[in-house]
Amino acid sequence: MTNPLKKIWLSPPHMSGKEQMYIDDAFNSNWIAPLGPNVDAFEDAIADYVGLSHAAALSSGTAALHIGLKLLNVQPGDLVICQSMTFVASANPILYCGAIPVFVDSESDTWNMCPDAMEEAIRAATKGTLKHADGSRIPAKKPKAIIPVHLYGMPAKINDIKAIADTYDIPILEDAADSLGSSVDGKKCGSFGDLSVISFNGNKIITTSGGGALLSNKKSTIQYARNLASQARDESLYYQHSSIGYNYRMSNVLAGIGRAQLTVLNERIRQRRANFEKYIAFFANYPGIESTLEKNGMLSNRWLSSFTFNPKQLSGVDSKAIIEALNKSNIEARPFWKPMHLQPLFKNAPYVGADIAEHTFIRGVCLPSGSALNDNDFDRIFSTLQTILNY
Ligand SMILES: *Cc1c(COP(=O)(O)O)cnc(C)c1O
């Protein structure tokens, strides 16, 4: 049976209308290649927006994280600290490098990496007291990199994280995949790390269909990233190669979509933030429903409107019941990302912290957050939520 109601998606692409023009440019000039004028212009525009000097446009955010770890010289057996509550794409590249992820708990204000737990992880790793989940000890080693995430657009306590990372002299690979346009004290997410990553996947705040970028203030670093992402060819007339390369560059056709999308990014942020305010107003009548708050100069792009539901304060209604009720009304809602230290893939990985990530995950629901949601959509979402929350 088909549901007669139009599907309300979690976070669908939202075109500006100008994308086709840039795509036509690529076709008319026959730049149907993983390079070209759209890529160059998109790289400049994205670096400029984030407030850095250089960007490499790549095939995905995951590819950007992989190249980022390569640039930080992450080798097999190295330790890389990573936020546990995140999308698996933050952590998979650690495995691509043969390194060991050290997962760290969240704090309850932003749901992102807890700076205290992070410092504990650095100390344990350096002292040789860090353990795999099966109890086996990991030989003393200073972590090679730290991957904090700005989950669902909400900035992490990145200044605290950076101060600790600086103290121990460990570089930060900032996963800003979700948080294009978010900021702390006016400084954009993606500009705090030694290297940073943005994603333009189809469900992100702006999209190139699929794509990502690696950013840095160092020209030579980004030039090297572009080289690694195009099979690491040596400077030579011949096809000569001295190191392992990848085929990770962004297509000039897709970069055209990105150029048009960037022109409406600030509008998309306004629209997503307005969605969040509507949910906040609606949930004000209910106890036990919480989200992250913008404190200490933080501004979230509110990529996904995400809330935790405490069944003890909601007559037993839990996140699963909410998701099921919405899905039944043809409204897409999703659980939070299951923390990495609870994943079968990472079952033996070391973990530092308590159970904040786990509790947040259990209670969390991502609600429809698209920038084209209209009043009718919200009427449907709220009437469904009302029915389940009032029973
Ligand atoms: C989307 C996402 C990525 C990966 O981006 P892709 O472009 O899909 O490869 C990485 N980290 C986080 C937190 C993400 O949400």
mmCIF file of C-alpha atoms and ligand atoms in Angstrom:
data_model
loop_
_atom_site.group_PDB
_atom_site.id
_atom_site.type_symbol
_atom_site.label_atom_id
_atom_site.label_comp_id
_atom_site.label_asym_id
_atom_site.label_seq_id
_atom_site.Cartn_x
_atom_site.Cartn_y
_atom_site.Cartn_z
ATOM 1 C CA MET A 1 0.000 0.000 0.000
ATOM 2 C CA THR A 2 1.319 3.421 -0.830
ATOM 3 C CA ASN A 3 0.935 6.238 1.598
ATOM 4 C CA PRO A 4 -1.100 9.011 -0.040
ATOM 5 C CA LEU A 5 0.827 11.657 1.884
ATOM 6 C CA LYS A 6 3.924 13.105 0.268
ATOM 7 C CA LYS A 7 7.098 11.879 1.931
ATOM 8 C CA ILE A 8 8.780 14.388 4.195
ATOM 9 C CA TRP A 9 12.496 13.643 4.045
ATOM 10 C CA LEU A 10 15.030 14.185 6.795
ATOM 11 C CA SER A 11 17.348 16.471 4.845
ATOM 12 C CA PRO A 12 16.846 16.484 1.076
ATOM 13 C CA PRO A 13 18.917 18.501 -1.417
ATOM 14 C CA HIS A 14 17.615 22.028 -1.993
ATOM 15 C CA MET A 15 18.701 23.554 -5.283
ATOM 16 C CA SER A 16 19.001 27.304 -5.816
ATOM 17 C CA GLY A 17 18.048 27.251 -9.506
ATOM 18 C CA LYS A 18 21.478 28.457 -10.599
ATOM 19 C CA GLU A 19 23.165 25.040 -10.615
ATOM 20 C CA GLN A 20 22.186 24.225 -14.197
ATOM 21 C CA MET A 21 23.987 27.302 -15.460
ATOM 22 C CA TYR A 22 27.331 26.151 -14.048
ATOM 23 C CA ILE A 23 26.745 22.608 -15.293
ATOM 24 C CA ASP A 24 25.998 23.968 -18.762
ATOM 25 C CA ASP A 25 29.258 25.930 -18.610
ATOM 26 C CA ALA A 26 31.131 22.702 -17.945
ATOM 27 C CA PHE A 27 29.373 20.963 -20.846
ATOM 28 C CA ASN A 28 29.734 23.843 -23.267
ATOM 29 C CA SER A 29 33.467 24.124 -22.591
ATOM 30 C CA ASN A 30 33.840 20.306 -22.459
ATOM 31 C CA TRP A 31 35.388 20.460 -18.993
ATOM 32 C CA ILE A 32 33.835 17.095 -18.075
ATOM 33 C CA ALA A 33 36.822 16.176 -15.958
ATOM 34 C CA PRO A 34 37.933 15.876 -12.349
ATOM 35 C CA LEU A 35 39.532 19.337 -12.645
ATOM 36 C CA GLY A 36 38.694 22.560 -14.422
ATOM 37 C CA PRO A 37 37.470 26.110 -13.839
ATOM 38 C CA ASN A 38 34.505 25.140 -11.635
ATOM 39 C CA VAL A 39 36.810 23.185 -9.316
ATOM 40 C CA ASP A 40 39.266 26.093 -9.065
ATOM 41 C CA ALA A 41 36.525 28.641 -8.398
ATOM 42 C CA PHE A 42 34.746 26.351 -5.921
ATOM 43 C CA GLU A 43 37.979 25.761 -3.989
ATOM 44 C CA ASP A 44 38.592 29.497 -3.692
ATOM 45 C CA ALA A 45 35.010 30.216 -2.674
ATOM 46 C CA ILE A 46 34.845 27.510 -0.006
ATOM 47 C CA ALA A 47 38.207 28.477 1.531
ATOM 48 C CA ASP A 48 37.110 32.098 1.534
ATOM 49 C CA TYR A 49 33.786 31.283 3.205
ATOM 50 C CA VAL A 50 35.436 29.313 6.000
ATOM 51 C CA GLY A 51 38.120 31.974 6.406
ATOM 52 C CA LEU A 52 41.144 29.971 5.305
ATOM 53 C CA SER A 53 43.491 30.430 2.361
ATOM 54 C CA HIS A 54 43.360 27.053 0.628
ATOM 55 C CA ALA A 55 41.018 24.146 -0.098
ATOM 56 C CA ALA A 56 41.233 20.944 -2.121
ATOM 57 C CA ALA A 57 37.884 19.833 -3.571
ATOM 58 C CA LEU A 58 37.637 16.051 -3.286
ATOM 59 C CA SER A 59 35.210 13.249 -4.102
ATOM 60 C CA SER A 60 33.813 13.012 -0.548
ATOM 61 C CA GLY A 61 34.284 14.117 3.038
ATOM 62 C CA THR A 62 35.521 10.606 3.785
ATOM 63 C CA ALA A 63 38.238 10.978 1.125
ATOM 64 C CA ALA A 64 39.192 14.340 2.663
ATOM 65 C CA LEU A 65 39.559 12.719 6.102
ATOM 66 C CA HIS A 66 41.715 9.964 4.594
ATOM 67 C CA ILE A 67 43.999 12.446 2.828
ATOM 68 C CA GLY A 68 44.086 14.527 6.026
ATOM 69 C CA LEU A 69 45.384 11.574 8.046
ATOM 70 C CA LYS A 70 47.963 10.843 5.318
ATOM 71 C CA LEU A 71 49.187 14.444 5.481
ATOM 72 C CA LEU A 72 49.552 14.063 9.247
ATOM 73 C CA ASN A 73 51.710 11.010 8.544
ATOM 74 C CA VAL A 74 49.432 8.531 10.334
ATOM 75 C CA GLN A 75 51.098 5.114 9.994
ATOM 76 C CA PRO A 76 50.016 1.538 10.782
ATOM 77 C CA GLY A 77 49.870 1.022 14.549
ATOM 78 C CA ASP A 78 49.604 4.745 15.322
ATOM 79 C CA LEU A 79 46.921 6.011 17.704
ATOM 80 C CA VAL A 80 44.291 8.500 16.517
ATOM 81 C CA ILE A 81 41.853 10.028 19.003
ATOM 82 C CA CYS A 82 38.316 10.315 17.633
ATOM 83 C CA GLN A 83 34.949 11.420 18.966
ATOM 84 C CA SER A 84 32.878 8.278 19.566
ATOM 85 C CA MET A 85 29.443 9.707 18.833
ATOM 86 C CA THR A 86 29.783 10.478 15.140
ATOM 87 C CA PHE A 87 29.079 9.096 11.706
ATOM 88 C CA VAL A 88 31.302 6.119 10.858
ATOM 89 C CA ALA A 89 32.970 8.219 8.118
ATOM 90 C CA SER A 90 34.945 10.072 10.824
ATOM 91 C CA ALA A 91 36.547 6.808 11.955
ATOM 92 C CA ASN A 92 36.839 4.587 8.870
ATOM 93 C CA PRO A 93 39.814 6.536 7.464
ATOM 94 C CA ILE A 94 41.755 5.684 10.659
ATOM 95 C CA LEU A 95 41.373 2.035 9.661
ATOM 96 C CA TYR A 96 42.337 2.807 6.048
ATOM 97 C CA CYS A 97 45.694 3.938 7.493
ATOM 98 C CA GLY A 98 46.038 0.793 9.607
ATOM 99 C CA ALA A 99 45.978 2.979 12.721
ATOM 100 C CA ILE A 100 44.146 2.366 16.015
ATOM 101 C CA PRO A 101 41.186 4.624 16.844
ATOM 102 C CA VAL A 102 40.940 5.743 20.470
ATOM 103 C CA PHE A 103 37.318 6.703 21.017
ATOM 104 C CA VAL A 104 36.352 9.438 23.444
ATOM 105 C CA ASP A 105 33.030 10.160 25.164
ATOM 106 C CA SER A 106 30.903 13.268 24.596
ATOM 107 C CA GLU A 107 29.980 16.052 27.015
ATOM 108 C CA SER A 108 26.303 16.793 27.529
ATOM 109 C CA ASP A 109 26.284 20.476 26.442
ATOM 110 C CA THR A 110 27.130 20.013 22.759
ATOM 111 C CA TRP A 111 27.151 16.167 22.502
ATOM 112 C CA ASN A 112 30.666 16.482 21.089
ATOM 113 C CA MET A 113 34.069 15.311 22.293
ATOM 114 C CA CYS A 114 34.543 15.890 26.019
ATOM 115 C CA PRO A 115 37.809 17.847 26.460
ATOM 116 C CA ASP A 116 38.479 16.257 29.877
ATOM 117 C CA ALA A 117 38.023 12.716 28.568
ATOM 118 C CA MET A 118 40.182 13.643 25.593
ATOM 119 C CA GLU A 119 43.022 14.759 27.854
ATOM 120 C CA GLU A 120 42.646 11.564 29.872
ATOM 121 C CA ALA A 121 42.978 9.583 26.626
ATOM 122 C CA ILE A 122 46.153 11.471 25.647
ATOM 123 C CA ARG A 123 47.697 10.862 29.074
ATOM 124 C CA ALA A 124 46.775 7.170 29.143
ATOM 125 C CA ALA A 125 48.140 6.665 25.626
ATOM 126 C CA THR A 126 51.376 8.451 26.447
ATOM 127 C CA LYS A 127 51.850 6.587 29.750
ATOM 128 C CA GLY A 128 51.036 3.196 28.261
ATOM 129 C CA THR A 129 47.973 2.596 30.437
ATOM 130 C CA LEU A 130 45.469 2.671 27.576
ATOM 131 C CA LYS A 131 43.697 -0.647 27.008
ATOM 132 C CA HIS A 132 41.788 -2.325 24.250
ATOM 133 C CA ALA A 133 38.235 -3.369 25.157
ATOM 134 C CA ASP A 134 39.496 -6.936 25.770
ATOM 135 C CA GLY A 135 41.846 -5.612 28.477
ATOM 136 C CA SER A 136 45.083 -5.896 26.514
ATOM 137 C CA ARG A 137 47.480 -3.014 27.021
ATOM 138 C CA ILE A 138 48.516 -0.649 24.247
ATOM 139 C CA PRO A 139 52.252 0.216 24.366
ATOM 140 C CA ALA A 140 52.987 3.824 25.323
ATOM 141 C CA LYS A 141 52.693 6.113 22.337
ATOM 142 C CA LYS A 142 51.727 9.725 21.800
ATOM 143 C CA PRO A 143 48.575 9.967 19.624
ATOM 144 C CA LYS A 144 49.289 11.154 16.087
ATOM 145 C CA ALA A 145 46.085 13.148 15.566
ATOM 146 C CA ILE A 146 42.769 14.158 17.126
ATOM 147 C CA ILE A 147 39.459 14.134 15.220
ATOM 148 C CA PRO A 148 36.788 16.258 16.924
ATOM 149 C CA VAL A 149 33.366 16.583 15.232
ATOM 150 C CA HIS A 150 30.729 19.350 15.268
ATOM 151 C CA LEU A 151 27.806 16.952 15.381
ATOM 152 C CA TYR A 152 24.641 17.929 13.509
ATOM 153 C CA GLY A 153 26.107 21.416 13.115
ATOM 154 C CA MET A 154 26.620 22.164 16.806
ATOM 155 C CA PRO A 155 30.184 23.400 17.480
ATOM 156 C CA ALA A 156 32.276 21.273 19.798
ATOM 157 C CA LYS A 157 34.124 22.941 22.702
ATOM 158 C CA ILE A 158 36.810 23.454 20.139
ATOM 159 C CA ASN A 159 38.788 26.151 21.963
ATOM 160 C CA ASP A 160 39.231 23.854 24.982
ATOM 161 C CA ILE A 161 40.051 20.925 22.697
ATOM 162 C CA LYS A 162 42.587 23.008 20.800
ATOM 163 C CA ALA A 163 44.242 24.313 23.964
ATOM 164 C CA ILE A 164 44.763 20.753 25.228
ATOM 165 C CA ALA A 165 45.929 19.512 21.827
ATOM 166 C CA ASP A 166 48.447 22.385 21.700
ATOM 167 C CA THR A 167 49.736 21.558 25.180
ATOM 168 C CA TYR A 168 50.554 18.021 24.062
ATOM 169 C CA ASP A 169 51.548 19.147 20.566
ATOM 170 C CA ILE A 170 49.079 16.887 18.732
ATOM 171 C CA PRO A 171 47.517 18.120 15.468
ATOM 172 C CA ILE A 172 43.750 18.403 15.022
ATOM 173 C CA LEU A 173 41.946 17.082 11.963
ATOM 174 C CA GLU A 174 38.668 18.932 12.366
ATOM 175 C CA ASP A 175 35.618 17.064 11.053
ATOM 176 C CA ALA A 176 33.389 19.978 10.045
ATOM 177 C CA ALA A 177 31.384 17.792 7.629
ATOM 178 C CA ASP A 178 28.099 18.776 9.310
ATOM 179 C CA SER A 179 28.908 22.294 10.321
ATOM 180 C CA LEU A 180 29.525 24.511 7.294
ATOM 181 C CA GLY A 181 28.543 27.997 8.464
ATOM 182 C CA SER A 182 28.583 27.199 12.184
ATOM 183 C CA SER A 183 30.954 29.294 14.274
ATOM 184 C CA VAL A 184 32.429 30.065 17.684
ATOM 185 C CA ASP A 185 32.906 33.763 18.521
ATOM 186 C CA GLY A 186 32.416 34.506 14.835
ATOM 187 C CA LYS A 187 35.207 32.122 13.775
ATOM 188 C CA LYS A 188 33.880 29.468 11.407
ATOM 189 C CA CYS A 189 33.929 25.757 12.151
ATOM 190 C CA GLY A 190 36.529 24.262 9.838
ATOM 191 C CA SER A 191 39.047 26.987 10.657
ATOM 192 C CA PHE A 192 40.225 25.669 14.032
ATOM 193 C CA GLY A 193 42.064 22.496 13.073
ATOM 194 C CA ASP A 194 45.528 22.101 11.584
ATOM 195 C CA LEU A 195 43.494 20.556 8.771
ATOM 196 C CA SER A 196 39.755 20.450 8.361
ATOM 197 C CA VAL A 197 37.133 18.598 6.395
ATOM 198 C CA ILE A 198 33.786 19.573 4.918
ATOM 199 C CA SER A 199 31.260 17.300 3.201
ATOM 200 C CA PHE A 200 28.956 18.129 0.289
ATOM 201 C CA ASN A 201 27.076 14.851 0.385
ATOM 202 C CA GLY A 202 23.461 14.970 -0.827
ATOM 203 C CA ASN A 203 21.993 15.299 2.664
ATOM 204 C CA LYS A 204 24.311 18.050 3.967
ATOM 205 C CA ILE A 205 23.382 21.745 4.258
ATOM 206 C CA ILE A 206 24.654 22.374 0.732
ATOM 207 C CA THR A 207 25.587 19.659 -1.718
ATOM 208 C CA THR A 208 27.539 18.813 -4.848
ATOM 209 C CA SER A 209 25.582 15.528 -5.081
ATOM 210 C CA GLY A 210 28.645 13.917 -3.518
ATOM 211 C CA GLY A 211 31.856 15.627 -2.559
ATOM 212 C CA GLY A 212 34.090 17.029 0.132
ATOM 213 C CA ALA A 213 36.926 19.424 0.793
ATOM 214 C CA LEU A 214 40.137 19.484 2.788
ATOM 215 C CA LEU A 215 41.148 22.917 4.057
ATOM 216 C CA SER A 216 44.267 24.496 5.480
ATOM 217 C CA ASN A 217 46.073 27.806 5.646
ATOM 218 C CA LYS A 218 49.215 26.227 4.228
ATOM 219 C CA LYS A 219 49.500 26.332 0.476
ATOM 220 C CA SER A 220 52.073 23.531 0.276
ATOM 221 C CA THR A 221 49.835 21.249 2.376
ATOM 222 C CA ILE A 222 46.866 21.671 0.084
ATOM 223 C CA GLN A 223 49.030 21.310 -3.012
ATOM 224 C CA TYR A 224 50.300 18.019 -1.604
ATOM 225 C CA ALA A 225 46.692 16.987 -0.839
ATOM 226 C CA ARG A 226 45.740 17.605 -4.472
ATOM 227 C CA ASN A 227 48.733 15.564 -5.586
ATOM 228 C CA LEU A 228 47.878 12.609 -3.298
ATOM 229 C CA ALA A 229 44.283 12.791 -4.515
ATOM 230 C CA SER A 230 45.380 12.435 -8.134
ATOM 231 C CA GLN A 231 47.608 9.319 -7.921
ATOM 232 C CA ALA A 232 50.634 11.138 -6.450
ATOM 233 C CA ARG A 233 52.413 11.722 -9.705
ATOM 234 C CA ASP A 234 55.955 13.072 -9.412
ATOM 235 C CA GLU A 235 56.918 16.280 -11.192
ATOM 236 C CA SER A 236 58.241 14.627 -14.293
ATOM 237 C CA LEU A 237 57.338 14.257 -17.922
ATOM 238 C CA TYR A 238 56.840 10.545 -17.364
ATOM 239 C CA TYR A 239 54.226 8.893 -15.214
ATOM 240 C CA GLN A 240 56.532 8.431 -12.294
ATOM 241 C CA HIS A 241 55.316 7.711 -8.766
ATOM 242 C CA SER A 242 57.236 7.646 -5.497
ATOM 243 C CA SER A 243 54.361 7.293 -3.047
ATOM 244 C CA ILE A 244 50.882 5.779 -2.821
ATOM 245 C CA GLY A 245 48.222 7.948 -4.438
ATOM 246 C CA TYR A 246 44.462 7.990 -4.660
ATOM 247 C CA ASN A 247 41.836 9.007 -7.184
ATOM 248 C CA TYR A 248 39.887 11.382 -4.975
ATOM 249 C CA ARG A 249 39.417 14.639 -6.905
ATOM 250 C CA MET A 250 36.047 16.333 -7.386
ATOM 251 C CA SER A 251 34.532 16.416 -10.868
ATOM 252 C CA ASN A 252 34.329 19.802 -12.590
ATOM 253 C CA VAL A 253 30.621 19.119 -13.297
ATOM 254 C CA LEU A 254 29.830 18.600 -9.612
ATOM 255 C CA ALA A 255 31.931 21.585 -8.524
ATOM 256 C CA GLY A 256 29.552 23.649 -10.664
ATOM 257 C CA ILE A 257 26.657 22.539 -8.457
ATOM 258 C CA GLY A 258 28.724 23.542 -5.435
ATOM 259 C CA ARG A 259 29.407 27.045 -6.764
ATOM 260 C CA ALA A 260 25.681 27.712 -7.112
ATOM 261 C CA GLN A 261 24.896 26.142 -3.743
ATOM 262 C CA LEU A 262 27.442 28.348 -1.979
ATOM 263 C CA THR A 263 25.569 31.451 -3.118
ATOM 264 C CA VAL A 264 22.543 30.393 -1.020
ATOM 265 C CA LEU A 265 24.386 28.902 1.957
ATOM 266 C CA ASN A 266 23.577 31.760 4.330
ATOM 267 C CA GLU A 267 19.909 31.510 3.374
ATOM 268 C CA ARG A 268 19.993 27.735 4.004
ATOM 269 C CA ILE A 269 21.444 28.373 7.440
ATOM 270 C CA ARG A 270 18.646 30.840 8.232
ATOM 271 C CA GLN A 271 16.036 28.326 7.053
ATOM 272 C CA ARG A 272 17.490 25.454 9.091
ATOM 273 C CA ARG A 273 17.813 27.623 12.180
ATOM 274 C CA ALA A 274 14.174 28.660 11.749
ATOM 275 C CA ASN A 275 13.165 24.967 11.635
ATOM 276 C CA PHE A 276 14.959 24.415 14.914
ATOM 277 C CA GLU A 277 13.167 27.367 16.535
ATOM 278 C CA LYS A 278 9.811 25.896 15.479
ATOM 279 C CA TYR A 279 10.643 22.592 17.172
ATOM 280 C CA ILE A 280 11.846 24.413 20.297
ATOM 281 C CA ALA A 281 8.573 26.360 20.498
ATOM 282 C CA PHE A 282 6.509 23.208 20.000
ATOM 283 C CA PHE A 283 8.446 21.136 22.564
ATOM 284 C CA ALA A 284 8.310 23.921 25.168
ATOM 285 C CA ASN A 285 5.061 22.345 26.405
ATOM 286 C CA TYR A 286 6.722 19.023 27.159
ATOM 287 C CA PRO A 287 9.207 18.115 29.881
ATOM 288 C CA GLY A 288 12.053 15.727 29.122
ATOM 289 C CA ILE A 289 12.789 16.932 25.585
ATOM 290 C CA GLU A 290 16.170 18.587 25.142
ATOM 291 C CA SER A 291 18.653 19.752 22.570
ATOM 292 C CA THR A 292 22.027 21.469 22.496
ATOM 293 C CA LEU A 293 22.177 25.144 23.444
ATOM 294 C CA GLU A 294 24.261 27.875 21.878
ATOM 295 C CA LYS A 295 26.442 28.966 24.775
ATOM 296 C CA ASN A 296 29.814 30.732 24.928
ATOM 297 C CA GLY A 297 29.696 32.333 21.503
ATOM 298 C CA MET A 298 28.607 29.195 19.670
ATOM 299 C CA LEU A 299 26.394 29.393 16.616
ATOM 300 C CA SER A 300 25.025 26.209 15.030
ATOM 301 C CA ASN A 301 23.882 25.948 11.422
ATOM 302 C CA ARG A 302 21.274 23.502 12.853
ATOM 303 C CA TRP A 303 21.932 21.160 9.955
ATOM 304 C CA LEU A 304 19.777 18.546 11.667
ATOM 305 C CA SER A 305 17.240 19.482 14.320
ATOM 306 C CA SER A 306 18.114 16.870 16.929
ATOM 307 C CA PHE A 307 16.444 16.250 20.257
ATOM 308 C CA THR A 308 16.666 13.784 23.122
ATOM 309 C CA PHE A 309 13.481 12.323 24.572
ATOM 310 C CA ASN A 310 13.493 11.083 28.158
ATOM 311 C CA PRO A 311 10.778 8.390 28.395
ATOM 312 C CA LYS A 312 10.648 8.761 32.204
ATOM 313 C CA GLN A 313 9.239 12.259 31.772
ATOM 314 C CA LEU A 314 7.093 11.388 28.744
ATOM 315 C CA SER A 315 4.849 8.576 30.061
ATOM 316 C CA GLY A 316 7.183 6.001 28.554
ATOM 317 C CA VAL A 317 7.302 7.457 25.046
ATOM 318 C CA ASP A 318 10.848 6.844 23.849
ATOM 319 C CA SER A 319 12.934 7.726 20.782
ATOM 320 C CA LYS A 320 11.963 4.480 19.043
ATOM 321 C CA ALA A 321 8.239 5.199 19.442
ATOM 322 C CA ILE A 322 8.708 8.726 18.085
ATOM 323 C CA ILE A 323 10.643 7.535 15.037
ATOM 324 C CA GLU A 324 8.088 4.800 14.321
ATOM 325 C CA ALA A 325 5.114 7.143 14.643
ATOM 326 C CA LEU A 326 6.698 9.665 12.255
ATOM 327 C CA ASN A 327 7.711 6.982 9.758
ATOM 328 C CA LYS A 328 4.167 5.636 9.791
ATOM 329 C CA SER A 329 2.980 9.088 8.712
ATOM 330 C CA ASN A 330 5.522 9.011 5.878
ATOM 331 C CA ILE A 331 7.808 11.412 7.718
ATOM 332 C CA GLU A 332 11.469 10.489 7.865
ATOM 333 C CA ALA A 333 13.134 10.675 11.276
ATOM 334 C CA ARG A 334 16.282 8.881 12.369
ATOM 335 C CA PRO A 335 18.059 7.770 15.508
ATOM 336 C CA PHE A 336 21.336 9.463 16.433
ATOM 337 C CA TRP A 337 24.535 7.919 15.193
ATOM 338 C CA LYS A 338 25.385 4.935 17.320
ATOM 339 C CA PRO A 339 28.666 5.681 19.104
ATOM 340 C CA MET A 340 31.678 4.037 17.494
ATOM 341 C CA HIS A 341 32.797 2.221 20.658
ATOM 342 C CA LEU A 342 29.461 0.340 20.605
ATOM 343 C CA GLN A 343 29.862 -0.739 16.973
ATOM 344 C CA PRO A 344 30.731 -4.330 16.039
ATOM 345 C CA LEU A 345 33.381 -2.907 13.673
ATOM 346 C CA PHE A 346 35.232 -1.287 16.586
ATOM 347 C CA LYS A 347 34.416 -3.746 19.355
ATOM 348 C CA ASN A 348 38.003 -4.034 20.571
ATOM 349 C CA ALA A 349 38.931 -0.367 20.214
ATOM 350 C CA PRO A 350 40.064 1.559 23.312
ATOM 351 C CA TYR A 351 37.456 3.920 24.764
ATOM 352 C CA VAL A 352 37.863 6.697 27.310
ATOM 353 C CA GLY A 353 34.960 8.287 29.138
ATOM 354 C CA ALA A 354 31.651 7.422 30.752
ATOM 355 C CA ASP A 355 28.238 6.828 29.213
ATOM 356 C CA ILE A 356 27.152 10.269 27.988
ATOM 357 C CA ALA A 357 27.461 9.343 24.303
ATOM 358 C CA GLU A 358 25.567 6.109 24.896
ATOM 359 C CA HIS A 359 22.725 7.789 26.818
ATOM 360 C CA THR A 360 22.427 10.594 24.290
ATOM 361 C CA PHE A 361 22.316 8.048 21.477
ATOM 362 C CA ILE A 362 19.578 6.001 23.147
ATOM 363 C CA ARG A 363 17.365 9.054 23.615
ATOM 364 C CA GLY A 364 18.144 10.892 20.387
ATOM 365 C CA VAL A 365 15.982 11.577 17.340
ATOM 366 C CA CYS A 366 16.924 13.592 14.247
ATOM 367 C CA LEU A 367 13.773 15.306 12.964
ATOM 368 C CA PRO A 368 12.991 16.558 9.447
ATOM 369 C CA SER A 369 15.345 19.469 8.867
ATOM 370 C CA GLY A 370 15.295 20.322 5.169
ATOM 371 C CA SER A 371 15.629 23.975 4.235
ATOM 372 C CA ALA A 372 12.520 23.733 2.001
ATOM 373 C CA LEU A 373 10.101 22.527 4.704
ATOM 374 C CA ASN A 374 6.850 24.525 4.573
ATOM 375 C CA ASP A 375 4.001 25.223 7.002
ATOM 376 C CA ASN A 376 1.973 22.245 5.749
ATOM 377 C CA ASP A 377 4.918 19.947 6.381
ATOM 378 C CA PHE A 378 5.271 21.296 9.915
ATOM 379 C CA ASP A 379 1.520 20.898 10.550
ATOM 380 C CA ARG A 380 1.857 17.224 9.665
ATOM 381 C CA ILE A 381 5.032 16.742 11.714
ATOM 382 C CA PHE A 382 3.551 18.465 14.778
ATOM 383 C CA SER A 383 0.189 16.714 14.634
ATOM 384 C CA THR A 384 1.957 13.347 14.502
ATOM 385 C CA LEU A 385 4.237 14.316 17.388
ATOM 386 C CA GLN A 386 1.266 15.620 19.366
ATOM 387 C CA THR A 387 -0.633 12.351 18.953
ATOM 388 C CA ILE A 388 2.252 10.242 20.212
ATOM 389 C CA LEU A 389 3.346 12.592 23.004
ATOM 390 C CA ASN A 390 -0.146 13.053 24.444
ATOM 391 C CA TYR A 391 -1.207 9.440 24.778
HETATM 392 C C1 LIG B 1 28.730 13.205 6.171
HETATM 393 C C2 LIG B 1 29.803 13.069 7.182
HETATM 394 C C3 LIG B 1 31.116 12.680 6.830
HETATM 395 C C4 LIG B 1 31.514 12.166 5.496
HETATM 396 O O1 LIG B 1 31.194 12.843 4.406
HETATM 397 P P1 LIG B 1 30.921 12.135 2.995
HETATM 398 O O2 LIG B 1 31.023 13.274 2.068
HETATM 399 O O3 LIG B 1 29.562 11.520 3.067
HETATM 400 O O4 LIG B 1 31.990 11.112 2.760
HETATM 401 C C5 LIG B 1 32.087 12.703 7.814
HETATM 402 N N1 LIG B 1 31.796 13.016 9.071
HETATM 403 C C6 LIG B 1 30.559 13.355 9.463
HETATM 404 C C7 LIG B 1 30.323 13.719 10.881
HETATM 405 C C8 LIG B 1 29.520 13.369 8.531
HETATM 406 O O5 LIG B 1 28.275 13.671 8.933
#
